[in-house]
Amino acid sequence: MGIMTITATETRAERTDRASRQIGQLLLQGWTMLNETCLTPNCGCVIMGSRDGSRKTCVLCGDVNAAPAPMPNGVQLRDVEEEEIAALVDREASRLRARIQDDESEVRELAHAPAAALVRAAPAQQDPSALMGTLMLQGWTMLGDVCGACNQVPLMRKNAELRCVACGPIRIAALSAGAATAPAGPTTRAAAPAPAAAPAPAPSTARAAPTSSTAVPQPTAAPASTAPATAAPSSFSTTYISAFPGLDHTVNVAHDRIRVMTDMLAQTTDPRTILDTTSAIRVLMDLVSATRTHQQFYFVSAPPPVPVQFAPYGVTPMGTAAYAPAPAARGTAAEQRQ
């Protein structure tokens, strides 16, 4: 079908007649009239579609929206996309499988590595929670007690060995030996001298004249005891009292949660669960460290109790010495003289 060019001298009526004739011819050839119009300026003619739907044409302007020519190799675009997606999925699956195998082999190597070598090879700035997770894979158990040196990392124990992942091993045997050789009781104060034996009453050489009634024997004055009084300790007793009691409760709750998570780690073998639990333990450890940093203590000192001295003042009829509390000196010597 030839395409007729619109000339400038063609009137609107002539163009309409020509379009009508072309539409009639296309309808006889099996074309259909579509519900579309030509987008060419000053045209607006109806669009005709071929029987197989491969062509669309304007009877005045020509073909519009022609279908793209097939590729020379005959490969469809949809087939190429599916093959590329399948290849990409295979590559990603292979990479993930290799990564999982590497992670499993690394976990097995760490599980068989000695604990001392891991602690020596770890840098000082390495996360303690990662080292604790590695030791737990080797059978170590995390205790509820915190290391006394760093005051923030829980202690690890395996059989008779005790270790802090930040400070190193702790010698339990040395501590036990030191406790065994220590004296049984404190010897900070000297033993008080034994009280002096009361002197026996002197036998009377002269008898009293007999009277009508028997006189009550009076106690004989005994010499004052010359035993030195026990000196009061000069140091004051000091008590540590927390300025914020609520922080103590927070630390206790954090320690309880650490013990619960330690029990959970002892019952699981999943590496992912171990990593998540150790991360949570690390958060609790940071909380304990921050709480101890901001926790303040003040000292309450009290003087020691005033010792009471007893001085003998006589002998009872039964032959024993009688004692009475000695009056405590008050004020200075000048005040006492006044």
mmCIF file of C-alpha atoms in Angstrom:
data_model
loop_
_atom_site.group_PDB
_atom_site.id
_atom_site.type_symbol
_atom_site.label_atom_id
_atom_site.label_comp_id
_atom_site.label_asym_id
_atom_site.label_seq_id
_atom_site.Cartn_x
_atom_site.Cartn_y
_atom_site.Cartn_z
ATOM 1 C CA MET A 1 0.000 0.000 0.000
ATOM 2 C CA GLY A 2 1.453 3.284 -1.036
ATOM 3 C CA ILE A 3 1.665 6.150 1.414
ATOM 4 C CA MET A 4 0.161 9.343 0.119
ATOM 5 C CA THR A 5 1.815 12.585 1.113
ATOM 6 C CA ILE A 6 -0.346 15.349 2.432
ATOM 7 C CA THR A 7 0.151 18.421 0.283
ATOM 8 C CA ALA A 8 -0.305 21.919 1.512
ATOM 9 C CA THR A 9 -2.996 22.623 -1.102
ATOM 10 C CA GLU A 10 -5.152 19.601 -0.024
ATOM 11 C CA THR A 11 -8.281 20.735 1.738
ATOM 12 C CA ARG A 12 -9.825 19.127 4.775
ATOM 13 C CA ALA A 13 -12.630 17.587 2.733
ATOM 14 C CA GLU A 14 -10.225 16.038 0.238
ATOM 15 C CA ARG A 15 -8.107 14.598 3.045
ATOM 16 C CA THR A 16 -11.161 13.083 4.693
ATOM 17 C CA ASP A 17 -12.242 11.472 1.425
ATOM 18 C CA ARG A 18 -8.796 10.020 0.851
ATOM 19 C CA ALA A 19 -8.665 8.607 4.399
ATOM 20 C CA SER A 20 -12.078 7.018 3.930
ATOM 21 C CA ARG A 21 -11.019 5.281 0.733
ATOM 22 C CA GLN A 22 -7.830 3.930 2.332
ATOM 23 C CA ILE A 23 -9.750 2.667 5.365
ATOM 24 C CA GLY A 24 -12.231 0.865 3.090
ATOM 25 C CA GLN A 25 -9.428 -0.844 1.192
ATOM 26 C CA LEU A 26 -7.746 -1.997 4.422
ATOM 27 C CA LEU A 27 -10.992 -3.337 5.823
ATOM 28 C CA LEU A 28 -11.433 -5.427 2.677
ATOM 29 C CA GLN A 29 -7.924 -6.844 3.215
ATOM 30 C CA GLY A 30 -8.779 -7.970 6.766
ATOM 31 C CA TRP A 31 -7.416 -5.036 8.747
ATOM 32 C CA THR A 32 -9.294 -3.805 11.799
ATOM 33 C CA MET A 33 -10.015 -0.310 13.008
ATOM 34 C CA LEU A 34 -8.381 0.290 16.402
ATOM 35 C CA ASN A 35 -9.501 2.606 19.154
ATOM 36 C CA GLU A 36 -6.447 4.793 18.611
ATOM 37 C CA THR A 37 -5.711 7.969 16.681
ATOM 38 C CA CYS A 38 -2.578 9.203 14.986
ATOM 39 C CA LEU A 39 -0.327 11.378 17.118
ATOM 40 C CA THR A 40 1.062 13.359 14.180
ATOM 41 C CA PRO A 41 0.191 17.048 14.489
ATOM 42 C CA ASN A 42 -2.815 18.152 12.406
ATOM 43 C CA CYS A 43 -3.653 14.516 11.557
ATOM 44 C CA GLY A 44 -5.822 12.738 14.135
ATOM 45 C CA CYS A 45 -6.777 9.930 11.752
ATOM 46 C CA VAL A 46 -7.843 6.552 13.072
ATOM 47 C CA ILE A 47 -5.188 3.804 13.384
ATOM 48 C CA MET A 48 -5.648 0.516 11.508
ATOM 49 C CA GLY A 49 -4.209 -2.805 12.699
ATOM 50 C CA SER A 50 -3.204 -5.795 10.587
ATOM 51 C CA ARG A 51 -4.916 -9.167 10.889
ATOM 52 C CA ASP A 52 -2.003 -10.792 12.789
ATOM 53 C CA GLY A 53 -1.495 -7.712 14.947
ATOM 54 C CA SER A 54 2.092 -7.145 13.849
ATOM 55 C CA ARG A 55 1.491 -3.765 12.196
ATOM 56 C CA LYS A 56 -0.260 -0.546 13.013
ATOM 57 C CA THR A 57 -0.672 2.171 10.399
ATOM 58 C CA CYS A 58 -2.247 5.509 9.807
ATOM 59 C CA VAL A 59 -3.903 5.694 6.366
ATOM 60 C CA LEU A 60 -2.509 9.210 5.925
ATOM 61 C CA CYS A 61 0.908 9.117 7.713
ATOM 62 C CA GLY A 62 2.046 5.505 7.425
ATOM 63 C CA ASP A 63 3.096 2.820 9.892
ATOM 64 C CA VAL A 64 3.352 3.697 13.602
ATOM 65 C CA ASN A 65 4.937 1.737 16.512
ATOM 66 C CA ALA A 66 6.470 -0.884 14.269
ATOM 67 C CA ALA A 67 7.516 -4.108 16.011
ATOM 68 C CA PRO A 68 11.287 -4.500 16.479
ATOM 69 C CA ALA A 69 13.091 -6.703 14.007
ATOM 70 C CA PRO A 70 14.118 -10.127 15.347
ATOM 71 C CA MET A 71 17.714 -10.607 16.491
ATOM 72 C CA PRO A 72 20.096 -12.126 13.928
ATOM 73 C CA ASN A 73 20.924 -15.187 16.064
ATOM 74 C CA GLY A 74 17.281 -15.909 16.793
ATOM 75 C CA VAL A 75 17.747 -15.881 20.578
ATOM 76 C CA GLN A 76 14.848 -14.364 22.446
ATOM 77 C CA LEU A 77 15.488 -11.734 25.120
ATOM 78 C CA ARG A 78 13.476 -13.661 27.737
ATOM 79 C CA ASP A 79 15.642 -16.756 27.365
ATOM 80 C CA VAL A 80 18.814 -14.700 27.858
ATOM 81 C CA GLU A 81 17.518 -13.163 31.125
ATOM 82 C CA GLU A 82 16.521 -16.535 32.567
ATOM 83 C CA GLU A 83 19.928 -18.015 31.814
ATOM 84 C CA GLU A 84 21.737 -15.069 33.377
ATOM 85 C CA ILE A 85 19.600 -15.254 36.512
ATOM 86 C CA ALA A 86 20.200 -18.996 36.835
ATOM 87 C CA ALA A 87 23.960 -18.523 36.432
ATOM 88 C CA LEU A 88 23.963 -15.718 39.026
ATOM 89 C CA VAL A 89 22.062 -17.875 41.507
ATOM 90 C CA ASP A 90 24.515 -20.736 41.005
ATOM 91 C CA ARG A 91 27.507 -18.454 41.585
ATOM 92 C CA GLU A 92 26.024 -16.962 44.767
ATOM 93 C CA ALA A 93 25.088 -20.402 46.098
ATOM 94 C CA SER A 94 28.612 -21.673 45.477
ATOM 95 C CA ARG A 95 30.119 -18.652 47.214
ATOM 96 C CA LEU A 96 27.848 -19.056 50.241
ATOM 97 C CA ARG A 97 28.622 -22.773 50.518
ATOM 98 C CA ALA A 98 32.352 -22.040 50.431
ATOM 99 C CA ARG A 99 31.963 -19.361 53.106
ATOM 100 C CA ILE A 100 29.979 -21.700 55.367
ATOM 101 C CA GLN A 101 32.634 -24.392 54.986
ATOM 102 C CA ASP A 102 35.378 -21.899 55.850
ATOM 103 C CA ASP A 103 33.487 -20.753 58.951
ATOM 104 C CA GLU A 104 32.935 -24.338 60.112
ATOM 105 C CA SER A 105 36.602 -25.215 59.629
ATOM 106 C CA GLU A 106 37.642 -22.094 61.545
ATOM 107 C CA VAL A 107 35.332 -23.019 64.426
ATOM 108 C CA ARG A 108 36.809 -26.538 64.529
ATOM 109 C CA GLU A 109 40.362 -25.150 64.571
ATOM 110 C CA LEU A 110 39.518 -22.764 67.394
ATOM 111 C CA ALA A 111 37.848 -25.557 69.343
ATOM 112 C CA HIS A 112 41.044 -27.658 69.245
ATOM 113 C CA ALA A 113 43.475 -24.775 69.815
ATOM 114 C CA PRO A 114 44.921 -24.429 73.353
ATOM 115 C CA ALA A 115 43.427 -21.676 75.482
ATOM 116 C CA ALA A 116 46.801 -20.197 76.470
ATOM 117 C CA ALA A 117 47.822 -19.789 72.809
ATOM 118 C CA LEU A 118 44.569 -17.997 72.052
ATOM 119 C CA VAL A 119 45.033 -15.557 74.901
ATOM 120 C CA ARG A 120 48.676 -14.883 73.971
ATOM 121 C CA ALA A 121 47.873 -14.403 70.295
ATOM 122 C CA ALA A 122 44.915 -12.097 70.982
ATOM 123 C CA PRO A 123 45.758 -8.370 70.951
ATOM 124 C CA ALA A 124 45.013 -6.290 74.013
ATOM 125 C CA GLN A 125 42.181 -4.435 72.295
ATOM 126 C CA GLN A 126 40.359 -7.605 71.176
ATOM 127 C CA ASP A 127 36.782 -8.020 72.360
ATOM 128 C CA PRO A 128 36.728 -10.153 75.549
ATOM 129 C CA SER A 129 33.311 -11.573 74.619
ATOM 130 C CA ALA A 130 34.792 -13.130 71.457
ATOM 131 C CA LEU A 131 37.516 -14.821 73.515
ATOM 132 C CA MET A 132 34.932 -16.068 76.011
ATOM 133 C CA GLY A 133 32.901 -17.593 73.181
ATOM 134 C CA THR A 134 36.015 -19.359 71.892
ATOM 135 C CA LEU A 135 36.841 -20.738 75.337
ATOM 136 C CA MET A 136 33.262 -21.940 75.809
ATOM 137 C CA LEU A 137 33.566 -23.955 72.607
ATOM 138 C CA GLN A 138 36.540 -25.685 74.256
ATOM 139 C CA GLY A 139 34.530 -26.642 77.349
ATOM 140 C CA TRP A 140 35.252 -23.706 79.653
ATOM 141 C CA THR A 141 32.518 -22.436 81.985
ATOM 142 C CA MET A 142 31.875 -18.795 82.787
ATOM 143 C CA LEU A 143 31.490 -18.111 86.499
ATOM 144 C CA GLY A 144 29.335 -15.500 88.161
ATOM 145 C CA ASP A 145 32.367 -13.915 89.849
ATOM 146 C CA VAL A 146 34.167 -10.971 88.260
ATOM 147 C CA CYS A 147 37.948 -10.714 87.966
ATOM 148 C CA GLY A 148 39.405 -8.736 90.844
ATOM 149 C CA ALA A 149 42.121 -7.136 88.690
ATOM 150 C CA CYS A 150 40.057 -5.626 85.851
ATOM 151 C CA ASN A 151 36.794 -5.678 87.873
ATOM 152 C CA GLN A 152 34.595 -6.145 84.794
ATOM 153 C CA VAL A 153 35.303 -9.494 83.067
ATOM 154 C CA PRO A 154 33.728 -12.703 84.441
ATOM 155 C CA LEU A 155 36.107 -15.512 85.327
ATOM 156 C CA MET A 156 36.350 -18.725 83.260
ATOM 157 C CA ARG A 157 36.927 -22.147 84.778
ATOM 158 C CA LYS A 158 37.827 -25.568 83.377
ATOM 159 C CA ASN A 159 38.581 -28.414 85.784
ATOM 160 C CA ALA A 160 41.034 -26.902 88.297
ATOM 161 C CA GLU A 161 42.169 -24.001 86.086
ATOM 162 C CA LEU A 162 40.819 -20.488 86.558
ATOM 163 C CA ARG A 163 41.343 -17.777 83.944
ATOM 164 C CA CYS A 164 40.410 -14.210 83.065
ATOM 165 C CA VAL A 165 40.353 -13.590 79.311
ATOM 166 C CA ALA A 166 41.697 -10.066 79.832
ATOM 167 C CA CYS A 167 44.284 -10.666 82.585
ATOM 168 C CA GLY A 168 45.370 -14.279 82.044
ATOM 169 C CA PRO A 169 45.460 -17.384 84.255
ATOM 170 C CA ILE A 170 44.911 -17.214 88.000
ATOM 171 C CA ARG A 171 46.893 -19.533 90.256
ATOM 172 C CA ILE A 172 44.452 -21.278 92.519
ATOM 173 C CA ALA A 173 47.100 -23.588 94.055
ATOM 174 C CA ALA A 174 49.236 -20.651 95.182
ATOM 175 C CA LEU A 175 46.282 -19.008 96.858
ATOM 176 C CA SER A 176 45.325 -22.242 98.614
ATOM 177 C CA ALA A 177 48.911 -22.775 99.840
ATOM 178 C CA GLY A 178 49.051 -19.226 101.179
ATOM 179 C CA ALA A 179 45.804 -19.729 103.039
ATOM 180 C CA ALA A 180 47.091 -23.016 104.522
ATOM 181 C CA THR A 181 50.280 -21.428 105.889
ATOM 182 C CA ALA A 182 48.451 -18.430 107.328
ATOM 183 C CA PRO A 183 47.978 -18.384 111.118
ATOM 184 C CA ALA A 184 44.737 -19.713 112.458
ATOM 185 C CA GLY A 185 43.556 -16.476 114.065
ATOM 186 C CA PRO A 186 44.304 -12.749 113.841
ATOM 187 C CA THR A 187 47.217 -11.546 115.951
ATOM 188 C CA THR A 188 46.807 -7.812 115.515
ATOM 189 C CA ARG A 189 46.143 -7.183 119.177
ATOM 190 C CA ALA A 190 48.383 -8.247 122.055
ATOM 191 C CA ALA A 191 46.878 -10.614 124.548
ATOM 192 C CA ALA A 192 45.636 -8.868 127.652
ATOM 193 C CA PRO A 193 47.722 -9.608 130.752
ATOM 194 C CA ALA A 194 46.218 -12.072 133.161
ATOM 195 C CA PRO A 195 44.659 -10.401 136.174
ATOM 196 C CA ALA A 196 46.868 -10.470 139.225
ATOM 197 C CA ALA A 197 45.897 -12.968 141.858
ATOM 198 C CA ALA A 198 44.246 -11.385 144.842
ATOM 199 C CA PRO A 199 46.528 -11.432 147.885
ATOM 200 C CA ALA A 200 45.462 -13.738 150.663
ATOM 201 C CA PRO A 201 44.224 -11.994 153.775
ATOM 202 C CA ALA A 202 46.917 -11.620 156.429
ATOM 203 C CA PRO A 203 46.270 -13.657 159.579
ATOM 204 C CA SER A 204 45.364 -11.481 162.516
ATOM 205 C CA THR A 205 47.837 -11.792 165.461
ATOM 206 C CA ALA A 206 45.643 -10.137 168.029
ATOM 207 C CA ARG A 207 42.176 -11.243 168.989
ATOM 208 C CA ALA A 208 39.490 -8.751 169.615
ATOM 209 C CA ALA A 209 38.014 -8.570 173.086
ATOM 210 C CA PRO A 210 34.908 -10.611 173.442
ATOM 211 C CA THR A 211 31.763 -8.597 173.337
ATOM 212 C CA SER A 212 28.181 -9.328 173.799
ATOM 213 C CA SER A 213 27.571 -9.675 170.099
ATOM 214 C CA THR A 214 29.771 -11.134 167.389
ATOM 215 C CA ALA A 215 31.206 -8.398 165.198
ATOM 216 C CA VAL A 216 30.864 -8.692 161.408
ATOM 217 C CA PRO A 217 34.325 -9.133 159.907
ATOM 218 C CA GLN A 218 35.295 -6.166 157.769
ATOM 219 C CA PRO A 219 37.181 -6.692 154.492
ATOM 220 C CA THR A 220 40.843 -5.972 154.700
ATOM 221 C CA ALA A 221 42.070 -3.300 152.295
ATOM 222 C CA ALA A 222 44.153 -4.809 149.562
ATOM 223 C CA PRO A 223 46.895 -2.989 147.684
ATOM 224 C CA ALA A 224 45.919 -1.539 144.340
ATOM 225 C CA SER A 225 46.704 -3.668 141.356
ATOM 226 C CA THR A 226 49.791 -2.579 139.505
ATOM 227 C CA ALA A 227 48.970 -4.488 136.298
ATOM 228 C CA PRO A 228 49.127 -2.183 133.254
ATOM 229 C CA ALA A 229 45.774 -1.347 131.703
ATOM 230 C CA THR A 230 45.137 -2.519 128.175
ATOM 231 C CA ALA A 231 45.674 0.344 125.725
ATOM 232 C CA ALA A 232 42.769 1.187 123.443
ATOM 233 C CA PRO A 233 43.475 0.834 119.747
ATOM 234 C CA SER A 234 44.320 4.131 118.097
ATOM 235 C CA SER A 235 42.779 3.341 114.712
ATOM 236 C CA PHE A 236 39.132 4.004 113.924
ATOM 237 C CA SER A 237 36.849 1.343 112.492
ATOM 238 C CA THR A 238 35.996 2.215 108.862
ATOM 239 C CA THR A 239 32.815 1.141 107.066
ATOM 240 C CA TYR A 240 32.212 1.459 103.299
ATOM 241 C CA ILE A 241 28.695 2.647 102.520
ATOM 242 C CA SER A 242 27.394 3.141 98.978
ATOM 243 C CA ALA A 243 26.101 6.603 98.148
ATOM 244 C CA PHE A 244 23.617 5.113 95.634
ATOM 245 C CA PRO A 245 22.096 1.854 96.934
ATOM 246 C CA GLY A 246 20.097 1.447 93.707
ATOM 247 C CA LEU A 247 23.311 0.880 91.746
ATOM 248 C CA ASP A 248 24.117 -2.123 93.935
ATOM 249 C CA HIS A 249 20.777 -3.670 92.966
ATOM 250 C CA THR A 250 21.531 -3.022 89.282
ATOM 251 C CA VAL A 251 24.901 -4.770 89.549
ATOM 252 C CA ASN A 252 23.324 -7.756 91.319
ATOM 253 C CA VAL A 253 20.626 -8.097 88.647
ATOM 254 C CA ALA A 254 23.257 -7.911 85.881
ATOM 255 C CA HIS A 255 25.303 -10.627 87.590
ATOM 256 C CA ASP A 256 22.199 -12.820 87.867
ATOM 257 C CA ARG A 257 21.501 -12.416 84.142
ATOM 258 C CA ILE A 258 25.126 -13.283 83.346
ATOM 259 C CA ARG A 259 24.798 -16.499 85.368
ATOM 260 C CA VAL A 260 21.569 -17.426 83.538
ATOM 261 C CA MET A 261 23.188 -16.837 80.136
ATOM 262 C CA THR A 262 26.185 -18.871 81.230
ATOM 263 C CA ASP A 263 23.889 -21.812 81.926
ATOM 264 C CA MET A 264 22.313 -21.328 78.489
ATOM 265 C CA LEU A 265 25.732 -21.430 76.823
ATOM 266 C CA ALA A 266 26.553 -24.669 78.609
ATOM 267 C CA GLN A 267 23.473 -26.319 77.057
ATOM 268 C CA THR A 268 23.850 -25.195 73.415
ATOM 269 C CA THR A 269 26.261 -26.028 70.610
ATOM 270 C CA ASP A 270 24.876 -23.724 67.922
ATOM 271 C CA PRO A 271 27.602 -21.200 66.918
ATOM 272 C CA ARG A 272 25.023 -18.529 66.140
ATOM 273 C CA THR A 273 23.372 -18.897 69.546
ATOM 274 C CA ILE A 274 26.776 -18.774 71.238
ATOM 275 C CA LEU A 275 27.699 -15.549 69.434
ATOM 276 C CA ASP A 276 24.355 -13.895 70.253
ATOM 277 C CA THR A 277 24.554 -14.914 73.897
ATOM 278 C CA THR A 278 28.143 -13.728 74.294
ATOM 279 C CA SER A 279 27.162 -10.395 72.721
ATOM 280 C CA ALA A 280 24.390 -10.034 75.299
ATOM 281 C CA ILE A 281 26.849 -10.928 78.063
ATOM 282 C CA ARG A 282 29.196 -8.243 76.745
ATOM 283 C CA VAL A 283 26.414 -5.651 77.056
ATOM 284 C CA LEU A 284 25.822 -6.714 80.662
ATOM 285 C CA MET A 285 29.558 -6.533 81.359
ATOM 286 C CA ASP A 286 29.671 -2.982 79.983
ATOM 287 C CA LEU A 287 26.711 -2.128 82.211
ATOM 288 C CA VAL A 288 28.498 -3.478 85.288
ATOM 289 C CA SER A 289 31.688 -1.598 84.377
ATOM 290 C CA ALA A 290 29.823 1.690 83.838
ATOM 291 C CA THR A 291 27.893 1.229 87.073
ATOM 292 C CA ARG A 292 31.057 0.601 89.081
ATOM 293 C CA THR A 293 32.684 3.653 87.460
ATOM 294 C CA HIS A 294 29.865 5.975 88.542
ATOM 295 C CA GLN A 295 29.339 4.284 91.889
ATOM 296 C CA GLN A 296 30.653 6.375 94.787
ATOM 297 C CA PHE A 297 31.587 5.267 98.299
ATOM 298 C CA TYR A 298 32.069 7.323 101.403
ATOM 299 C CA PHE A 299 33.693 6.321 104.680
ATOM 300 C CA VAL A 300 32.093 6.255 108.097
ATOM 301 C CA SER A 301 34.655 6.187 110.897
ATOM 302 C CA ALA A 302 33.740 5.626 114.519
ATOM 303 C CA PRO A 303 36.028 5.721 117.577
ATOM 304 C CA PRO A 304 36.658 2.453 119.377
ATOM 305 C CA PRO A 305 34.691 1.713 122.564
ATOM 306 C CA VAL A 306 36.127 3.154 125.785
ATOM 307 C CA PRO A 307 37.682 0.338 127.867
ATOM 308 C CA VAL A 308 36.474 -0.075 131.442
ATOM 309 C CA GLN A 309 39.141 -0.781 134.089
ATOM 310 C CA PHE A 310 38.306 -2.664 137.265
ATOM 311 C CA ALA A 311 40.376 -2.051 140.434
ATOM 312 C CA PRO A 312 40.168 -4.252 143.556
ATOM 313 C CA TYR A 313 39.005 -2.415 146.678
ATOM 314 C CA GLY A 314 38.923 -5.145 149.274
ATOM 315 C CA VAL A 315 38.462 -8.778 150.217
ATOM 316 C CA THR A 316 35.084 -10.378 150.774
ATOM 317 C CA PRO A 317 34.353 -12.635 153.777
ATOM 318 C CA MET A 318 34.718 -15.596 151.463
ATOM 319 C CA GLY A 319 38.343 -14.728 150.828
ATOM 320 C CA THR A 320 37.916 -13.439 147.229
ATOM 321 C CA ALA A 321 38.863 -10.019 145.904
ATOM 322 C CA ALA A 322 36.076 -7.529 145.138
ATOM 323 C CA TYR A 323 36.387 -5.285 142.081
ATOM 324 C CA ALA A 324 34.582 -2.080 141.099
ATOM 325 C CA PRO A 325 34.731 0.013 137.889
ATOM 326 C CA ALA A 326 37.366 2.685 138.186
ATOM 327 C CA PRO A 327 36.026 6.220 137.574
ATOM 328 C CA ALA A 328 36.843 7.436 134.077
ATOM 329 C CA ALA A 329 38.860 10.613 133.867
ATOM 330 C CA ARG A 330 36.971 13.461 132.235
ATOM 331 C CA GLY A 331 38.546 16.573 130.830
ATOM 332 C CA THR A 332 42.122 17.693 131.205
ATOM 333 C CA ALA A 333 44.249 17.586 134.329
ATOM 334 C CA ALA A 334 43.701 21.318 134.959
ATOM 335 C CA GLU A 335 39.934 20.894 134.776
ATOM 336 C CA GLN A 336 40.085 18.029 137.244
ATOM 337 C CA ARG A 337 42.060 20.154 139.746
ATOM 338 C CA GLN A 338 39.444 22.906 139.523
#
